[in-house]
mmCIF file of C-alpha atoms in Angstrom:
data_model
loop_
_atom_site.group_PDB
_atom_site.id
_atom_site.type_symbol
_atom_site.label_atom_id
_atom_site.label_comp_id
_atom_site.label_asym_id
_atom_site.label_seq_id
_atom_site.Cartn_x
_atom_site.Cartn_y
_atom_site.Cartn_z
ATOM 1 C CA MET P 1117 0.000 0.000 0.000
ATOM 2 C CA PHE P 1118 1.442 3.351 -1.082
ATOM 3 C CA ARG P 1119 0.661 6.448 0.972
ATOM 4 C CA ILE P 1120 0.225 9.842 -0.720
ATOM 5 C CA LYS P 1121 0.072 13.011 1.367
ATOM 6 C CA THR P 1122 -1.703 15.904 -0.334
ATOM 7 C CA TYR P 1123 -1.364 19.625 0.221
ATOM 8 C CA ASN P 1124 -3.727 22.292 -1.125
ATOM 9 C CA GLN P 1125 -6.933 21.447 -2.944
ATOM 10 C CA ILE P 1126 -6.092 18.811 -5.547
ATOM 11 C CA SER P 1127 -8.559 18.065 -8.340
ATOM 12 C CA VAL P 1128 -10.649 14.973 -7.673
ATOM 13 C CA LYS P 1129 -9.944 13.810 -11.209
ATOM 14 C CA GLY P 1130 -6.275 13.644 -10.317
ATOM 15 C CA LEU P 1131 -6.830 11.912 -6.997
ATOM 16 C CA ASN P 1132 -9.003 9.321 -8.707
ATOM 17 C CA ARG P 1133 -5.981 8.181 -10.728
ATOM 18 C CA PHE P 1134 -4.672 6.398 -7.631
ATOM 19 C CA PRO P 1135 -6.207 2.885 -7.435
ATOM 20 C CA ARG P 1136 -7.832 2.671 -4.011
ATOM 21 C CA GLU P 1137 -6.764 -0.924 -3.502
ATOM 22 C CA ASN P 1138 -3.093 0.115 -3.670
ATOM 23 C CA TYR P 1139 -3.076 3.707 -2.449
ATOM 24 C CA GLU P 1140 -4.061 5.670 0.613
ATOM 25 C CA VAL P 1141 -4.468 9.349 -0.244
ATOM 26 C CA ALA P 1142 -5.150 12.041 2.345
ATOM 27 C CA SER P 1143 -3.902 15.371 3.724
ATOM 28 C CA ASP P 1144 -3.062 14.017 7.191
ATOM 29 C CA ILE P 1145 -1.038 10.902 6.369
ATOM 30 C CA GLY P 1146 2.031 10.032 8.392
ATOM 31 C CA GLN P 1147 5.104 8.335 6.876
ATOM 32 C CA PRO P 1148 4.037 9.054 3.279
ATOM 33 C CA ASP P 1149 5.700 7.597 0.208
ATOM 34 C CA ALA P 1150 5.058 10.776 -1.783
ATOM 35 C CA TYR P 1151 3.746 14.320 -1.608
ATOM 36 C CA MET P 1152 1.294 15.838 -4.058
ATOM 37 C CA LEU P 1153 0.824 19.604 -3.909
ATOM 38 C CA ARG P 1154 0.199 22.839 -5.762
ATOM 39 C CA SER P 1155 1.436 26.054 -4.113
ATOM 40 C CA HIS P 1156 2.256 24.847 -0.584
ATOM 41 C CA LYS P 1157 5.830 25.784 0.389
ATOM 42 C CA LEU P 1158 7.992 22.879 1.541
ATOM 43 C CA HIS P 1159 11.236 24.749 2.223
ATOM 44 C CA ASP P 1160 10.803 24.943 5.988
ATOM 45 C CA GLU P 1161 9.301 21.492 6.524
ATOM 46 C CA ALA P 1162 11.160 18.414 7.674
ATOM 47 C CA LEU P 1163 11.128 15.667 5.065
ATOM 48 C CA PRO P 1164 10.198 12.185 6.349
ATOM 49 C CA ALA P 1165 12.686 9.504 5.348
ATOM 50 C CA THR P 1166 9.836 7.557 3.728
ATOM 51 C CA VAL P 1167 9.212 10.173 1.020
ATOM 52 C CA LYS P 1168 10.449 8.973 -2.357
ATOM 53 C CA ALA P 1169 8.860 11.551 -4.658
ATOM 54 C CA VAL P 1170 7.192 14.954 -4.700
ATOM 55 C CA ALA P 1171 4.704 15.897 -7.416
ATOM 56 C CA ARG P 1172 3.908 19.552 -8.019
ATOM 57 C CA ALA P 1173 0.589 19.906 -9.908
ATOM 58 C CA GLY P 1174 1.829 22.808 -12.008
ATOM 59 C CA ALA P 1175 4.824 23.918 -14.008
ATOM 60 C CA GLY P 1176 6.982 25.830 -11.526
ATOM 61 C CA VAL P 1177 8.668 24.201 -8.536
ATOM 62 C CA ASN P 1178 9.982 27.258 -6.678
ATOM 63 C CA ASN P 1179 7.963 26.148 -3.625
ATOM 64 C CA VAL P 1180 9.985 22.910 -3.454
ATOM 65 C CA PRO P 1181 13.614 22.717 -2.184
ATOM 66 C CA VAL P 1182 14.711 20.785 -5.250
ATOM 67 C CA ALA P 1183 18.463 20.785 -4.574
ATOM 68 C CA ASP P 1184 17.993 19.454 -1.043
ATOM 69 C CA TYR P 1185 15.590 16.758 -2.210
ATOM 70 C CA THR P 1186 17.973 15.723 -4.990
ATOM 71 C CA ARG P 1187 20.722 15.117 -2.440
ATOM 72 C CA LYS P 1188 18.292 12.835 -0.603
ATOM 73 C CA GLY P 1189 17.340 10.881 -3.724
ATOM 74 C CA VAL P 1190 13.797 12.284 -3.878
ATOM 75 C CA VAL P 1191 12.392 12.700 -7.383
ATOM 76 C CA VAL P 1192 10.568 15.998 -7.976
ATOM 77 C CA PHE P 1193 7.893 15.902 -10.670
ATOM 78 C CA ASN P 1194 5.969 18.734 -12.278
ATOM 79 C CA ALA P 1195 3.340 19.071 -15.003
ATOM 80 C CA PRO P 1196 4.887 20.994 -17.915
ATOM 81 C CA GLY P 1197 2.325 22.041 -20.484
ATOM 82 C CA ALA P 1198 -0.711 20.865 -18.517
ATOM 83 C CA ASN P 1199 -1.768 24.439 -17.764
ATOM 84 C CA ALA P 1200 -0.364 25.923 -20.973
ATOM 85 C CA ASN P 1201 -3.709 26.614 -22.608
ATOM 86 C CA ALA P 1202 -5.047 28.413 -19.535
ATOM 87 C CA VAL P 1203 -2.021 30.699 -19.438
ATOM 88 C CA LYS P 1204 -2.132 31.185 -23.206
ATOM 89 C CA GLU P 1205 -5.734 32.370 -23.071
ATOM 90 C CA LEU P 1206 -5.023 34.844 -20.259
ATOM 91 C CA VAL P 1207 -1.988 36.223 -22.090
ATOM 92 C CA LEU P 1208 -4.185 36.717 -25.138
ATOM 93 C CA ALA P 1209 -6.770 38.522 -22.993
ATOM 94 C CA GLY P 1210 -4.021 40.692 -21.493
ATOM 95 C CA MET P 1211 -2.694 41.574 -24.933
ATOM 96 C CA LEU P 1212 -6.128 42.624 -26.148
ATOM 97 C CA LEU P 1213 -6.730 44.645 -22.972
ATOM 98 C CA GLY P 1214 -3.424 46.352 -23.566
ATOM 99 C CA SER P 1215 -4.211 47.250 -27.155
ATOM 100 C CA ARG P 1216 -7.687 48.722 -26.673
ATOM 101 C CA GLY P 1217 -9.207 51.087 -24.108
ATOM 102 C CA ILE P 1218 -11.403 48.334 -22.748
ATOM 103 C CA LEU P 1219 -10.778 48.670 -19.013
ATOM 104 C CA PRO P 1220 -10.698 52.502 -18.930
ATOM 105 C CA GLY P 1221 -13.857 52.557 -21.024
ATOM 106 C CA MET P 1222 -15.659 50.145 -18.717
ATOM 107 C CA ARG P 1223 -14.568 52.097 -15.648
ATOM 108 C CA TYR P 1224 -15.857 55.282 -17.261
ATOM 109 C CA VAL P 1225 -19.233 53.732 -18.010
ATOM 110 C CA GLN P 1226 -19.576 52.367 -14.471
ATOM 111 C CA GLY P 1227 -18.952 55.867 -13.148
ATOM 112 C CA LEU P 1228 -22.005 57.347 -14.875
ATOM 113 C CA THR P 1229 -24.232 56.516 -11.931
ATOM 114 C CA ASP P 1230 -25.824 59.967 -11.809
ATOM 115 C CA MET P 1231 -27.338 59.609 -15.294
ATOM 116 C CA THR P 1232 -30.920 58.334 -15.548
ATOM 117 C CA ASP P 1233 -31.754 59.064 -19.189
ATOM 118 C CA ALA P 1234 -30.632 56.307 -21.586
ATOM 119 C CA GLU P 1235 -30.730 58.598 -24.630
ATOM 120 C CA GLU P 1236 -28.620 61.191 -22.879
ATOM 121 C CA MET P 1237 -26.137 58.483 -21.886
ATOM 122 C CA SER P 1238 -25.960 57.210 -25.455
ATOM 123 C CA LYS P 1239 -25.172 60.696 -26.770
ATOM 124 C CA LEU P 1240 -22.495 61.207 -24.125
ATOM 125 C CA LEU P 1241 -20.819 57.890 -24.890
ATOM 126 C CA GLU P 1242 -20.848 58.608 -28.619
ATOM 127 C CA LYS P 1243 -19.053 61.863 -27.856
ATOM 128 C CA GLU P 1244 -16.552 60.376 -25.404
ATOM 129 C CA LYS P 1245 -15.754 57.013 -26.996
ATOM 130 C CA SER P 1246 -12.759 58.364 -28.907
ATOM 131 C CA ARG P 1247 -10.998 58.683 -25.538
ATOM 132 C CA PHE P 1248 -10.876 54.911 -25.397
ATOM 133 C CA ALA P 1249 -9.866 54.138 -28.943
ATOM 134 C CA GLY P 1250 -6.954 51.766 -29.241
ATOM 135 C CA ASN P 1251 -5.167 49.736 -31.853
ATOM 136 C CA GLU P 1252 -5.676 46.360 -33.464
ATOM 137 C CA VAL P 1253 -3.138 43.616 -32.923
ATOM 138 C CA LEU P 1254 -3.257 42.695 -36.624
ATOM 139 C CA GLY P 1255 0.131 43.409 -38.156
ATOM 140 C CA LYS P 1256 1.785 44.180 -34.831
ATOM 141 C CA THR P 1257 4.875 42.318 -33.626
ATOM 142 C CA LEU P 1258 4.769 40.021 -30.612
ATOM 143 C CA GLY P 1259 8.044 39.137 -28.939
ATOM 144 C CA VAL P 1260 8.000 35.820 -27.077
ATOM 145 C CA VAL P 1261 10.757 35.331 -24.509
ATOM 146 C CA GLY P 1262 10.888 31.598 -23.761
ATOM 147 C CA LEU P 1263 9.684 29.229 -26.471
ATOM 148 C CA GLY P 1264 8.602 26.217 -24.457
ATOM 149 C CA ALA P 1265 5.110 24.745 -24.208
ATOM 150 C CA ILE P 1266 3.340 28.012 -23.362
ATOM 151 C CA GLY P 1267 5.498 30.300 -25.487
ATOM 152 C CA SER P 1268 5.063 28.190 -28.621
ATOM 153 C CA MET P 1269 1.267 28.044 -28.146
ATOM 154 C CA ILE P 1270 1.098 31.822 -27.780
ATOM 155 C CA ALA P 1271 3.262 32.260 -30.865
ATOM 156 C CA GLU P 1272 0.927 30.046 -32.874
ATOM 157 C CA THR P 1273 -2.162 31.942 -31.671
ATOM 158 C CA ALA P 1274 -0.577 35.313 -32.428
ATOM 159 C CA LEU P 1275 0.227 34.193 -35.956
ATOM 160 C CA ALA P 1276 -3.404 33.143 -36.401
ATOM 161 C CA LEU P 1277 -4.398 36.694 -35.383
ATOM 162 C CA GLY P 1278 -2.255 38.082 -38.180
ATOM 163 C CA MET P 1279 0.596 39.230 -35.967
ATOM 164 C CA LYS P 1280 4.301 38.980 -36.657
ATOM 165 C CA VAL P 1281 6.142 36.909 -34.070
ATOM 166 C CA VAL P 1282 9.759 37.048 -32.982
ATOM 167 C CA GLY P 1283 11.213 34.796 -30.297
ATOM 168 C CA PHE P 1284 14.223 34.508 -28.050
ATOM 169 C CA ASP P 1285 15.210 31.458 -26.023
ATOM 170 C CA PRO P 1286 18.876 30.704 -25.359
ATOM 171 C CA ALA P 1287 17.939 27.281 -23.956
ATOM 172 C CA LEU P 1288 15.603 26.155 -26.740
ATOM 173 C CA SER P 1289 15.393 22.358 -26.777
ATOM 174 C CA VAL P 1290 15.103 20.237 -29.905
ATOM 175 C CA GLU P 1291 11.610 19.162 -28.829
ATOM 176 C CA ALA P 1292 10.505 22.774 -28.372
ATOM 177 C CA ALA P 1293 12.028 23.750 -31.709
ATOM 178 C CA TRP P 1294 9.904 21.112 -33.463
ATOM 179 C CA ARG P 1295 6.775 22.546 -31.809
ATOM 180 C CA LEU P 1296 7.562 26.086 -32.874
ATOM 181 C CA PRO P 1297 5.797 27.453 -35.991
ATOM 182 C CA ASN P 1298 8.338 28.133 -38.728
ATOM 183 C CA GLN P 1299 6.992 31.678 -39.178
ATOM 184 C CA VAL P 1300 8.549 32.688 -35.867
ATOM 185 C CA SER P 1301 11.741 34.687 -36.377
ATOM 186 C CA ARG P 1302 14.493 33.782 -33.923
ATOM 187 C CA MET P 1303 16.244 36.733 -32.284
ATOM 188 C CA GLU P 1304 19.897 36.439 -31.290
ATOM 189 C CA ASN P 1305 19.462 38.273 -28.008
ATOM 190 C CA LEU P 1306 16.876 39.840 -25.719
ATOM 191 C CA GLN P 1307 17.761 43.404 -26.683
ATOM 192 C CA ALA P 1308 17.001 42.736 -30.351
ATOM 193 C CA LEU P 1309 13.611 41.271 -29.442
ATOM 194 C CA LEU P 1310 12.702 44.196 -27.171
ATOM 195 C CA ALA P 1311 13.618 46.728 -29.843
ATOM 196 C CA ARG P 1312 11.317 45.116 -32.454
ATOM 197 C CA SER P 1313 8.271 44.145 -30.423
ATOM 198 C CA ASP P 1314 5.015 46.011 -29.887
ATOM 199 C CA PHE P 1315 4.080 43.399 -27.277
ATOM 200 C CA ILE P 1316 6.521 41.340 -25.189
ATOM 201 C CA THR P 1317 5.398 38.220 -23.329
ATOM 202 C CA LEU P 1318 7.633 36.357 -20.895
ATOM 203 C CA HIS P 1319 7.652 32.564 -20.501
ATOM 204 C CA VAL P 1320 10.898 31.542 -18.829
ATOM 205 C CA PRO P 1321 11.364 29.790 -15.471
ATOM 206 C CA ALA P 1322 12.350 31.667 -12.333
ATOM 207 C CA ILE P 1323 15.977 30.664 -11.855
ATOM 208 C CA ASP P 1324 19.104 32.602 -10.943
ATOM 209 C CA ALA P 1325 19.854 33.288 -14.610
ATOM 210 C CA THR P 1326 16.430 34.864 -15.224
ATOM 211 C CA ARG P 1327 16.044 36.869 -12.020
ATOM 212 C CA HIS P 1328 15.237 40.447 -13.077
ATOM 213 C CA LEU P 1329 15.779 39.522 -16.701
ATOM 214 C CA ILE P 1330 13.697 42.607 -17.407
ATOM 215 C CA ASN P 1331 15.540 45.387 -15.609
ATOM 216 C CA GLY P 1332 16.590 48.976 -16.003
ATOM 217 C CA GLU P 1333 19.322 48.094 -18.479
ATOM 218 C CA SER P 1334 17.269 45.776 -20.695
ATOM 219 C CA LEU P 1335 14.326 48.206 -20.722
ATOM 220 C CA LYS P 1336 16.553 50.779 -22.410
ATOM 221 C CA SER P 1337 16.164 48.648 -25.555
ATOM 222 C CA VAL P 1338 12.375 48.403 -25.455
ATOM 223 C CA LYS P 1339 10.391 49.874 -28.327
ATOM 224 C CA LYS P 1340 8.673 53.088 -27.234
ATOM 225 C CA GLY P 1341 5.079 52.425 -26.210
ATOM 226 C CA ALA P 1342 5.473 48.632 -26.080
ATOM 227 C CA VAL P 1343 3.275 46.517 -23.813
ATOM 228 C CA LEU P 1344 5.074 44.122 -21.475
ATOM 229 C CA LEU P 1345 3.184 41.008 -20.305
ATOM 230 C CA ASN P 1346 4.424 38.843 -17.437
ATOM 231 C CA PHE P 1347 2.390 35.713 -16.731
ATOM 232 C CA ALA P 1348 5.455 33.608 -15.933
ATOM 233 C CA ARG P 1349 7.041 34.503 -12.580
ATOM 234 C CA GLU P 1350 7.262 37.664 -10.477
ATOM 235 C CA ALA P 1351 11.040 37.416 -10.041
ATOM 236 C CA ILE P 1352 11.700 37.726 -13.779
ATOM 237 C CA VAL P 1353 10.741 41.416 -13.781
ATOM 238 C CA ASP P 1354 12.217 44.224 -11.711
ATOM 239 C CA ALA P 1355 9.008 46.102 -10.882
ATOM 240 C CA THR P 1356 10.914 49.225 -9.819
ATOM 241 C CA ALA P 1357 12.588 49.396 -13.230
ATOM 242 C CA VAL P 1358 9.237 48.866 -14.952
ATOM 243 C CA VAL P 1359 7.674 51.768 -13.037
ATOM 244 C CA ALA P 1360 10.616 53.980 -13.976
ATOM 245 C CA SER P 1361 10.250 53.036 -17.641
ATOM 246 C CA LEU P 1362 6.514 53.722 -17.547
ATOM 247 C CA ASP P 1363 7.096 57.094 -15.885
ATOM 248 C CA ALA P 1364 9.672 57.971 -18.537
ATOM 249 C CA GLY P 1365 7.170 57.174 -21.301
ATOM 250 C CA GLN P 1366 9.316 54.409 -22.762
ATOM 251 C CA LEU P 1367 7.253 51.361 -21.810
ATOM 252 C CA GLY P 1368 3.592 51.829 -22.687
ATOM 253 C CA LYS P 1369 1.862 49.365 -20.338
ATOM 254 C CA TYR P 1370 2.720 46.581 -17.942
ATOM 255 C CA ILE P 1371 0.229 43.717 -17.698
ATOM 256 C CA CYS P 1372 1.018 41.016 -15.180
ATOM 257 C CA ASP P 1373 -0.258 38.268 -12.926
ATOM 258 C CA PHE P 1374 1.855 39.400 -9.959
ATOM 259 C CA PRO P 1375 0.596 42.533 -8.200
ATOM 260 C CA GLU P 1376 3.012 44.517 -6.038
ATOM 261 C CA PRO P 1377 2.202 47.614 -3.967
ATOM 262 C CA GLN P 1378 4.174 49.932 -6.232
ATOM 263 C CA LEU P 1379 2.148 48.776 -9.248
ATOM 264 C CA LEU P 1380 -1.243 49.741 -7.828
ATOM 265 C CA ASN P 1381 -3.321 52.799 -8.719
ATOM 266 C CA ARG P 1382 -1.679 53.226 -12.106
ATOM 267 C CA ASP P 1383 -3.627 53.532 -15.344
ATOM 268 C CA ASP P 1384 -0.728 51.979 -17.250
ATOM 269 C CA VAL P 1385 -0.562 48.793 -15.150
ATOM 270 C CA TYR P 1386 -3.103 45.968 -15.304
ATOM 271 C CA ALA P 1387 -2.317 43.557 -12.471
ATOM 272 C CA MET P 1388 -4.264 40.316 -12.077
ATOM 273 C CA PRO P 1389 -4.411 38.188 -8.885
ATOM 274 C CA HIS P 1390 -2.165 35.313 -10.030
ATOM 275 C CA ILE P 1391 -4.895 33.533 -11.983
ATOM 276 C CA GLY P 1392 -2.851 32.385 -14.992
ATOM 277 C CA ALA P 1393 -3.323 28.671 -14.385
ATOM 278 C CA SER P 1394 -6.471 28.968 -12.294
ATOM 279 C CA THR P 1395 -8.991 27.286 -14.515
ATOM 280 C CA GLU P 1396 -10.866 24.134 -13.667
ATOM 281 C CA GLU P 1397 -9.455 22.439 -16.749
ATOM 282 C CA ALA P 1398 -5.840 23.381 -15.978
ATOM 283 C CA GLU P 1399 -6.071 22.166 -12.392
ATOM 284 C CA GLU P 1400 -7.545 18.876 -13.597
ATOM 285 C CA ASN P 1401 -4.890 18.415 -16.284
ATOM 286 C CA CYS P 1402 -2.034 19.141 -13.873
ATOM 287 C CA ALA P 1403 -3.395 16.821 -11.191
ATOM 288 C CA ILE P 1404 -3.960 13.970 -13.658
ATOM 289 C CA MET P 1405 -0.492 14.331 -15.168
ATOM 290 C CA VAL P 1406 1.435 14.295 -11.896
ATOM 291 C CA ALA P 1407 -0.739 11.541 -10.406
ATOM 292 C CA ASP P 1408 0.041 9.302 -13.378
ATOM 293 C CA GLN P 1409 3.745 10.123 -13.033
ATOM 294 C CA LEU P 1410 3.693 9.236 -9.343
ATOM 295 C CA VAL P 1411 1.953 5.921 -9.992
ATOM 296 C CA ASP P 1412 4.451 4.966 -12.697
ATOM 297 C CA TYR P 1413 7.391 5.901 -10.481
ATOM 298 C CA LEU P 1414 6.170 4.221 -7.309
ATOM 299 C CA GLU P 1415 5.073 1.035 -9.084
ATOM 300 C CA ASN P 1416 7.689 0.806 -11.845
ATOM 301 C CA GLY P 1417 10.484 3.213 -11.016
ATOM 302 C CA ASN P 1418 9.996 5.072 -14.304
ATOM 303 C CA VAL P 1419 10.725 8.809 -14.321
ATOM 304 C CA LEU P 1420 8.933 11.279 -16.610
ATOM 305 C CA ASN P 1421 8.746 15.069 -16.281
ATOM 306 C CA SER P 1422 11.125 15.319 -13.359
ATOM 307 C CA VAL P 1423 12.960 18.570 -12.748
ATOM 308 C CA ASN P 1424 15.909 16.922 -10.990
ATOM 309 C CA PHE P 1425 16.204 13.342 -12.331
ATOM 310 C CA PRO P 1426 16.813 12.134 -15.889
ATOM 311 C CA THR P 1427 13.942 10.764 -17.929
ATOM 312 C CA VAL P 1428 14.181 6.986 -17.562
ATOM 313 C CA SER P 1429 11.711 4.271 -18.572
ATOM 314 C CA LEU P 1430 12.049 0.507 -18.841
ATOM 315 C CA ASP P 1431 9.367 -2.008 -19.785
ATOM 316 C CA ARG P 1432 9.388 -5.073 -17.563
ATOM 317 C CA SER P 1433 11.057 -7.973 -19.329
ATOM 318 C CA SER P 1434 9.803 -11.549 -19.322
ATOM 319 C CA GLY P 1435 11.322 -13.451 -16.422
ATOM 320 C CA THR P 1436 11.711 -10.381 -14.230
ATOM 321 C CA VAL P 1437 11.116 -11.229 -10.583
ATOM 322 C CA ALA P 1438 12.127 -7.906 -9.056
ATOM 323 C CA ARG P 1439 13.216 -4.440 -10.094
ATOM 324 C CA ILE P 1440 15.985 -2.511 -8.371
ATOM 325 C CA THR P 1441 16.266 1.239 -8.806
ATOM 326 C CA PHE P 1442 18.931 3.496 -7.391
ATOM 327 C CA SER P 1443 20.152 7.052 -7.668
ATOM 328 C CA ASN P 1444 23.737 8.130 -7.242
ATOM 329 C CA ASP P 1445 26.169 10.961 -7.690
ATOM 330 C CA ASN P 1446 27.078 11.134 -11.363
ATOM 331 C CA VAL P 1447 30.637 9.864 -11.046
ATOM 332 C CA SER P 1448 32.351 6.995 -12.806
ATOM 333 C CA GLY P 1449 32.404 3.471 -11.428
ATOM 334 C CA VAL P 1450 29.182 3.442 -9.402
ATOM 335 C CA LEU P 1451 27.103 1.371 -11.818
ATOM 336 C CA GLY P 1452 29.941 -1.120 -12.304
ATOM 337 C CA HIS P 1453 30.303 -1.525 -8.559
ATOM 338 C CA VAL P 1454 26.559 -2.164 -8.151
ATOM 339 C CA LEU P 1455 26.582 -4.731 -10.952
ATOM 340 C CA SER P 1456 29.523 -6.444 -9.264
ATOM 341 C CA VAL P 1457 27.508 -6.697 -6.050
ATOM 342 C CA LEU P 1458 24.710 -8.392 -7.969
ATOM 343 C CA ALA P 1459 27.082 -10.745 -9.775
ATOM 344 C CA ASP P 1460 28.897 -11.706 -6.580
ATOM 345 C CA ASN P 1461 25.543 -12.670 -5.054
ATOM 346 C CA GLN P 1462 24.316 -14.631 -8.111
ATOM 347 C CA VAL P 1463 21.583 -12.091 -8.892
ATOM 348 C CA ASN P 1464 21.162 -12.331 -12.659
ATOM 349 C CA VAL P 1465 20.432 -9.069 -14.511
ATOM 350 C CA ILE P 1466 17.789 -9.428 -17.230
ATOM 351 C CA ASP P 1467 17.617 -5.824 -18.433
ATOM 352 C CA MET P 1468 18.687 -2.385 -17.292
ATOM 353 C CA VAL P 1469 18.871 1.294 -18.146
ATOM 354 C CA ASN P 1470 21.115 3.998 -16.740
ATOM 355 C CA LYS P 1471 20.944 7.732 -17.420
ATOM 356 C CA SER P 1472 22.247 10.907 -15.874
ATOM 357 C CA ARG P 1473 21.232 14.517 -15.531
ATOM 358 C CA GLY P 1474 23.732 17.002 -14.263
ATOM 359 C CA GLU P 1475 25.219 15.670 -11.043
ATOM 360 C CA THR P 1476 22.617 12.918 -10.611
ATOM 361 C CA ALA P 1477 22.453 9.474 -12.209
ATOM 362 C CA TYR P 1478 19.581 7.011 -12.005
ATOM 363 C CA SER P 1479 19.342 3.312 -12.900
ATOM 364 C CA ILE P 1480 16.624 0.697 -13.275
ATOM 365 C CA ILE P 1481 17.742 -2.942 -13.142
ATOM 366 C CA ASP P 1482 15.440 -5.921 -13.707
ATOM 367 C CA VAL P 1483 16.675 -9.099 -12.037
ATOM 368 C CA ALA P 1484 15.721 -12.783 -12.196
ATOM 369 C CA VAL P 1485 15.691 -13.388 -8.428
ATOM 370 C CA ALA P 1486 14.534 -11.281 -5.531
ATOM 371 C CA PRO P 1487 17.559 -9.584 -3.962
ATOM 372 C CA SER P 1488 18.114 -10.301 -0.289
ATOM 373 C CA ALA P 1489 18.245 -7.609 2.361
ATOM 374 C CA ALA P 1490 22.019 -8.140 2.486
ATOM 375 C CA VAL P 1491 22.333 -7.424 -1.257
ATOM 376 C CA ILE P 1492 20.335 -4.207 -0.953
ATOM 377 C CA GLU P 1493 22.406 -3.210 2.047
ATOM 378 C CA ALA P 1494 25.581 -3.813 0.029
ATOM 379 C CA ILE P 1495 24.285 -1.666 -2.847
ATOM 380 C CA THR P 1496 23.314 1.102 -0.431
ATOM 381 C CA ALA P 1497 26.853 0.992 0.996
ATOM 382 C CA VAL P 1498 28.476 1.601 -2.414
ATOM 383 C CA ASP P 1499 30.235 4.969 -2.483
ATOM 384 C CA HIS P 1500 28.118 7.762 -4.033
ATOM 385 C CA VAL P 1501 24.871 5.743 -3.991
ATOM 386 C CA ILE P 1502 22.119 8.024 -2.649
ATOM 387 C CA SER P 1503 18.967 5.889 -2.486
ATOM 388 C CA VAL P 1504 17.902 2.345 -3.364
ATOM 389 C CA ARG P 1505 14.472 0.802 -3.924
ATOM 390 C CA VAL P 1506 13.212 -2.690 -4.681
ATOM 391 C CA ILE P 1507 9.925 -2.859 -6.587
#
């Protein structure tokens, strides 16, 4: 019986992916095998030795101490792309709000509470509507910073709206490149993208390299009057620099999902209450994805969509009696030493796979006989081995 401890409100459709005959799922479980959460912060919480995996039902994992968990052999999963459509739609809404006088116009109308004559109101609005005229997005240039799952979807939608799209992503993967529409023009650097774009949308992770990616220096390159959209992470944008650019008349508007006190009460800032991925569909998709990943890992040792372990999958071979998985520091000789332990104890290996990611390596080994406790203890004692499981 596997025990899953949940934090936050997890979609029932995700929780239902755990077969009840093999899983106990609750928010108050002791000695859990895995955590499943959304926004709950784990940094200050002690990690039980029983925890083998943590699944974040969303894309970002800044609420999880990934480096610490990696050193303990705990796999951290996320759900890349599961909430992409929800974010894409909100970015599109933000772009349209930024191009037309929709919000100012609506606020103006709601302020006409003293008027009681509909005809008089109609005449007034006909006279005043030019104050809220804006521009169409057709023919404008959208700059997409970060061309992953969300960025590529937004690029495709913008092209369908008749926009020109330029993109910048220094870490563009082969998989992401295949997803990207060929009409997207790749920019060599951020400054070139900022200088060409009427709208800029950010879709990069919050890591040390992207902290305050948009800052006072980079904003010097922005096209005058451009609209900056941030539905990625708060830390990517230096809000103080944005305010300065808005005050100087360089940046036209800032539309974001991360309100800060200095951004309030400004007509040129539209701040939303962090609702980018807050749709029923997105929450369901994220919960289902990470639940399936947890089941496959706990039952088979397979790893998919981990932020700290390599992607590893192995079908069970005929004749397999047990499966051994282990993680280790990515140094030479560890796998050979483990295989020697198995050979010395007459544990025949049927099939195996070994992969690494950064400083971490992970192996799955199918064997023909169940390893004894002494064999597992010997593997655990191998230098640089971090964690061992028998499935």
